[in-house]
Tab-separated table of C-alpha atoms in Angstrom:
chain	number	residue	atom	x	y	z
A	1	MET	CA	0.000	0.000	0.000
A	2	SER	CA	1.174	3.479	-0.775
A	3	ASP	CA	-0.159	6.666	0.720
A	4	ASP	CA	2.087	8.815	-1.470
A	5	ILE	CA	0.049	11.527	-3.133
A	6	MET	CA	0.364	11.358	-6.897
A	7	LYS	CA	-2.062	14.100	-7.894
A	8	SER	CA	-4.478	16.565	-6.282
A	9	TRP	CA	-7.005	19.159	-7.374
A	10	LEU	CA	-9.863	21.308	-6.076
A	11	GLU	CA	-13.342	20.452	-7.241
A	12	GLY	CA	-16.636	21.832	-5.962
A	13	GLY	CA	-15.323	22.970	-2.584
A	14	LYS	CA	-13.398	19.754	-1.984
A	15	LEU	CA	-9.782	18.732	-2.228
A	16	ILE	CA	-9.450	15.552	-4.282
A	17	VAL	CA	-6.272	13.538	-3.665
A	18	GLU	CA	-5.158	10.601	-5.756
A	19	THR	CA	-2.792	7.948	-4.368
A	20	ALA	CA	-1.796	4.533	-5.677
A	21	ASP	CA	-4.577	3.124	-3.470
A	22	GLY	CA	-7.329	5.304	-4.887
A	23	THR	CA	-8.952	8.701	-4.580
A	24	GLU	CA	-9.886	10.492	-1.348
A	25	GLU	CA	-12.015	13.609	-0.867
A	26	TYR	CA	-11.415	16.189	1.837
A	27	ASP	CA	-13.909	18.947	2.639
A	28	SER	CA	-13.879	21.998	4.883
A	29	GLN	CA	-14.919	19.879	7.876
A	30	PHE	CA	-11.806	17.755	7.434
A	31	LEU	CA	-9.738	20.908	6.940
A	32	VAL	CA	-10.897	22.309	10.294
A	33	ALA	CA	-10.284	18.988	12.071
A	34	ALA	CA	-6.803	18.673	10.543
A	35	LEU	CA	-5.947	22.249	11.501
A	36	LEU	CA	-7.023	21.697	15.113
A	37	VAL	CA	-5.050	18.441	15.276
A	38	PHE	CA	-1.960	20.139	13.824
A	39	ILE	CA	-2.085	22.885	16.435
A	40	ALA	CA	-2.850	20.557	19.353
A	41	ARG	CA	0.150	18.406	18.364
A	42	GLY	CA	2.364	21.479	18.569
A	43	ASP	CA	3.700	20.616	22.012
A	44	GLY	CA	4.316	16.994	21.068
A	45	GLU	CA	1.124	15.433	22.345
A	46	ILE	CA	-2.614	15.821	22.277
A	47	THR	CA	-3.990	15.711	25.803
A	48	PRO	CA	-7.338	14.066	26.589
A	49	GLY	CA	-8.713	17.531	27.373
A	50	GLU	CA	-7.607	18.862	23.987
A	51	SER	CA	-9.172	15.836	22.253
A	52	ALA	CA	-12.458	16.387	24.078
A	53	ARG	CA	-12.381	20.108	23.263
A	54	MET	CA	-11.731	19.464	19.566
A	55	ILE	CA	-14.639	17.011	19.420
A	56	GLU	CA	-16.905	19.528	21.160
A	57	LEU	CA	-15.881	22.364	18.843
A	58	ILE	CA	-16.398	20.229	15.723
A	59	GLU	CA	-19.831	19.177	17.032
A	60	GLU	CA	-20.841	22.807	17.557
A	61	ARG	CA	-19.386	24.159	14.311
A	62	PHE	CA	-20.845	21.537	11.987
A	63	SER	CA	-23.861	20.320	14.014
A	64	LEU	CA	-22.479	16.790	14.101
A	65	GLN	CA	-23.204	14.035	16.602
A	66	GLY	CA	-20.393	13.185	19.019
A	67	ALA	CA	-19.514	9.939	17.231
A	68	LYS	CA	-19.218	11.735	13.880
A	69	SER	CA	-17.016	14.428	15.427
A	70	LEU	CA	-14.789	11.780	16.986
A	71	GLU	CA	-14.601	9.959	13.648
A	72	LEU	CA	-13.608	13.179	11.870
A	73	ILE	CA	-10.898	14.045	14.419
A	74	THR	CA	-9.567	10.467	14.347
A	75	ARG	CA	-9.466	10.499	10.547
A	76	ALA	CA	-7.605	13.811	10.600
A	77	MET	CA	-5.081	12.432	13.100
A	78	ASN	CA	-4.460	9.323	11.009
A	79	GLU	CA	-4.443	10.888	7.564
A	80	THR	CA	-2.086	13.714	8.501
A	81	VAL	CA	0.386	11.147	9.837
A	82	ASP	CA	-0.017	8.784	6.869
A	83	LYS	CA	0.144	11.590	4.291
A	84	PRO	CA	2.409	14.333	5.688
A	85	GLU	CA	2.183	16.350	2.455
A	86	LEU	CA	-1.609	16.550	2.856
A	87	GLY	CA	-1.307	19.577	5.143
A	88	LEU	CA	0.185	21.716	2.429
A	89	LEU	CA	-2.500	20.627	-0.036
A	90	LEU	CA	-5.232	21.490	2.465
A	91	THR	CA	-4.036	25.102	2.447
A	92	ASN	CA	-5.407	25.283	-1.099
A	93	LEU	CA	-8.815	24.336	0.258
A	94	ALA	CA	-8.463	26.976	2.987
A	95	SER	CA	-8.130	29.661	0.329
A	96	MET	CA	-11.780	29.001	-0.570
A	97	LEU	CA	-13.021	29.986	2.912
A	98	SER	CA	-14.529	33.377	3.667
A	99	ASP	CA	-12.981	35.734	6.237
A	100	PRO	CA	-15.734	35.018	8.812
A	101	GLU	CA	-15.104	31.276	8.394
A	102	LYS	CA	-11.371	31.819	8.848
A	103	GLU	CA	-12.048	33.859	11.985
A	104	ASP	CA	-14.264	31.095	13.403
A	105	ILE	CA	-11.549	28.520	12.716
A	106	ALA	CA	-8.878	30.720	14.323
A	107	LEU	CA	-11.087	31.109	17.399
A	108	MET	CA	-11.634	27.350	17.566
A	109	ALA	CA	-7.871	26.785	17.395
A	110	LEU	CA	-7.253	29.319	20.170
A	111	LYS	CA	-9.838	27.550	22.339
A	112	VAL	CA	-7.962	24.260	21.857
A	113	ILE	CA	-4.686	25.931	22.844
A	114	ALA	CA	-6.322	27.356	25.991
A	115	THR	CA	-7.757	23.959	26.999
A	116	ASP	CA	-4.843	22.515	28.935
A	117	GLY	CA	-4.269	25.520	31.148
A	118	HIS	CA	-0.951	26.669	29.771
A	119	ARG	CA	0.194	28.426	26.672
A	120	ASP	CA	2.869	26.348	25.070
A	121	PHE	CA	5.252	28.191	22.770
A	122	ALA	CA	5.233	25.270	20.303
A	123	GLU	CA	1.430	25.282	20.065
A	124	MET	CA	1.383	29.027	19.459
A	125	GLU	CA	4.088	28.594	16.830
A	126	GLN	CA	1.996	25.872	15.157
A	127	PHE	CA	-1.020	28.191	15.345
A	128	ASN	CA	0.902	31.008	13.657
A	129	GLN	CA	2.226	28.674	10.944
A	130	ALA	CA	-1.233	27.228	10.301
A	131	MET	CA	-2.871	30.650	10.103
A	132	GLU	CA	-0.236	31.916	7.697
A	133	ALA	CA	-0.408	28.794	5.512
A	134	ALA	CA	-4.212	28.957	5.433
A	135	GLY	CA	-4.097	32.591	4.359
A	136	VAL	CA	-5.642	33.943	7.547
A	137	ALA	CA	-4.745	37.625	7.675
A	138	PRO	CA	-3.249	39.049	10.890
A	139	LYS	CA	-6.321	41.275	11.354
A	140	ILE	CA	-8.518	38.159	11.375
A	141	VAL	CA	-6.261	36.489	13.958
A	142	HIS	CA	-6.471	39.677	16.032
A	143	ARG	CA	-10.276	39.592	15.891
A	144	ALA	CA	-10.228	35.926	16.979
A	145	LEU	CA	-7.955	36.793	19.914
A	146	LYS	CA	-10.297	39.635	20.868
A	147	ALA	CA	-13.316	37.302	20.623
A	148	LEU	CA	-11.532	34.775	22.836
A	149	GLY	CA	-11.069	37.489	25.457
A	150	SER	CA	-14.722	38.527	25.266
A	151	LEU	CA	-15.681	34.919	26.067
A	152	ASN	CA	-13.616	35.190	29.257
A	153	VAL	CA	-11.279	32.540	27.914
A	154	THR	CA	-7.650	33.426	28.186
A	155	LEU	CA	-4.450	31.939	26.997
A	156	PRO	CA	-2.612	31.283	30.263
A	157	LYS	CA	0.981	32.400	30.575
A	158	SER	CA	3.689	29.884	29.720
A	159	ALA	CA	5.080	27.950	32.646
């Protein structure tokens, strides 16, 4: 079996990826899940609290049942490990999102970072890389940070 990506293209709001094993489709739901996973992995591990928070955020954002949210997060975890180059391809899909959608995703990512009670430099670095790669403008990130503060959720200081 080979997970090497041979070809990819955007079609109807989806990223289509062709490997030797067949064709896979990735939509904006997968993009959000993969982005959250990427950021949560920033400090080397995904804590149970971060996993639960990601599932909750995916449920809320896409009106999915818990099992479907868990399935989506698990798929994102597995596929981003199996196909490391997938992350870069997903940035093409991110370019199709509106600014309000990008702001919502940035806010979701910040909520995941705030979950474990400390602000890890590596997670924030992953966040910044992901936002830049996804084409999220600094003003949008600033609005997401402001929205996080208005929810009385803060990014704790690094230990």
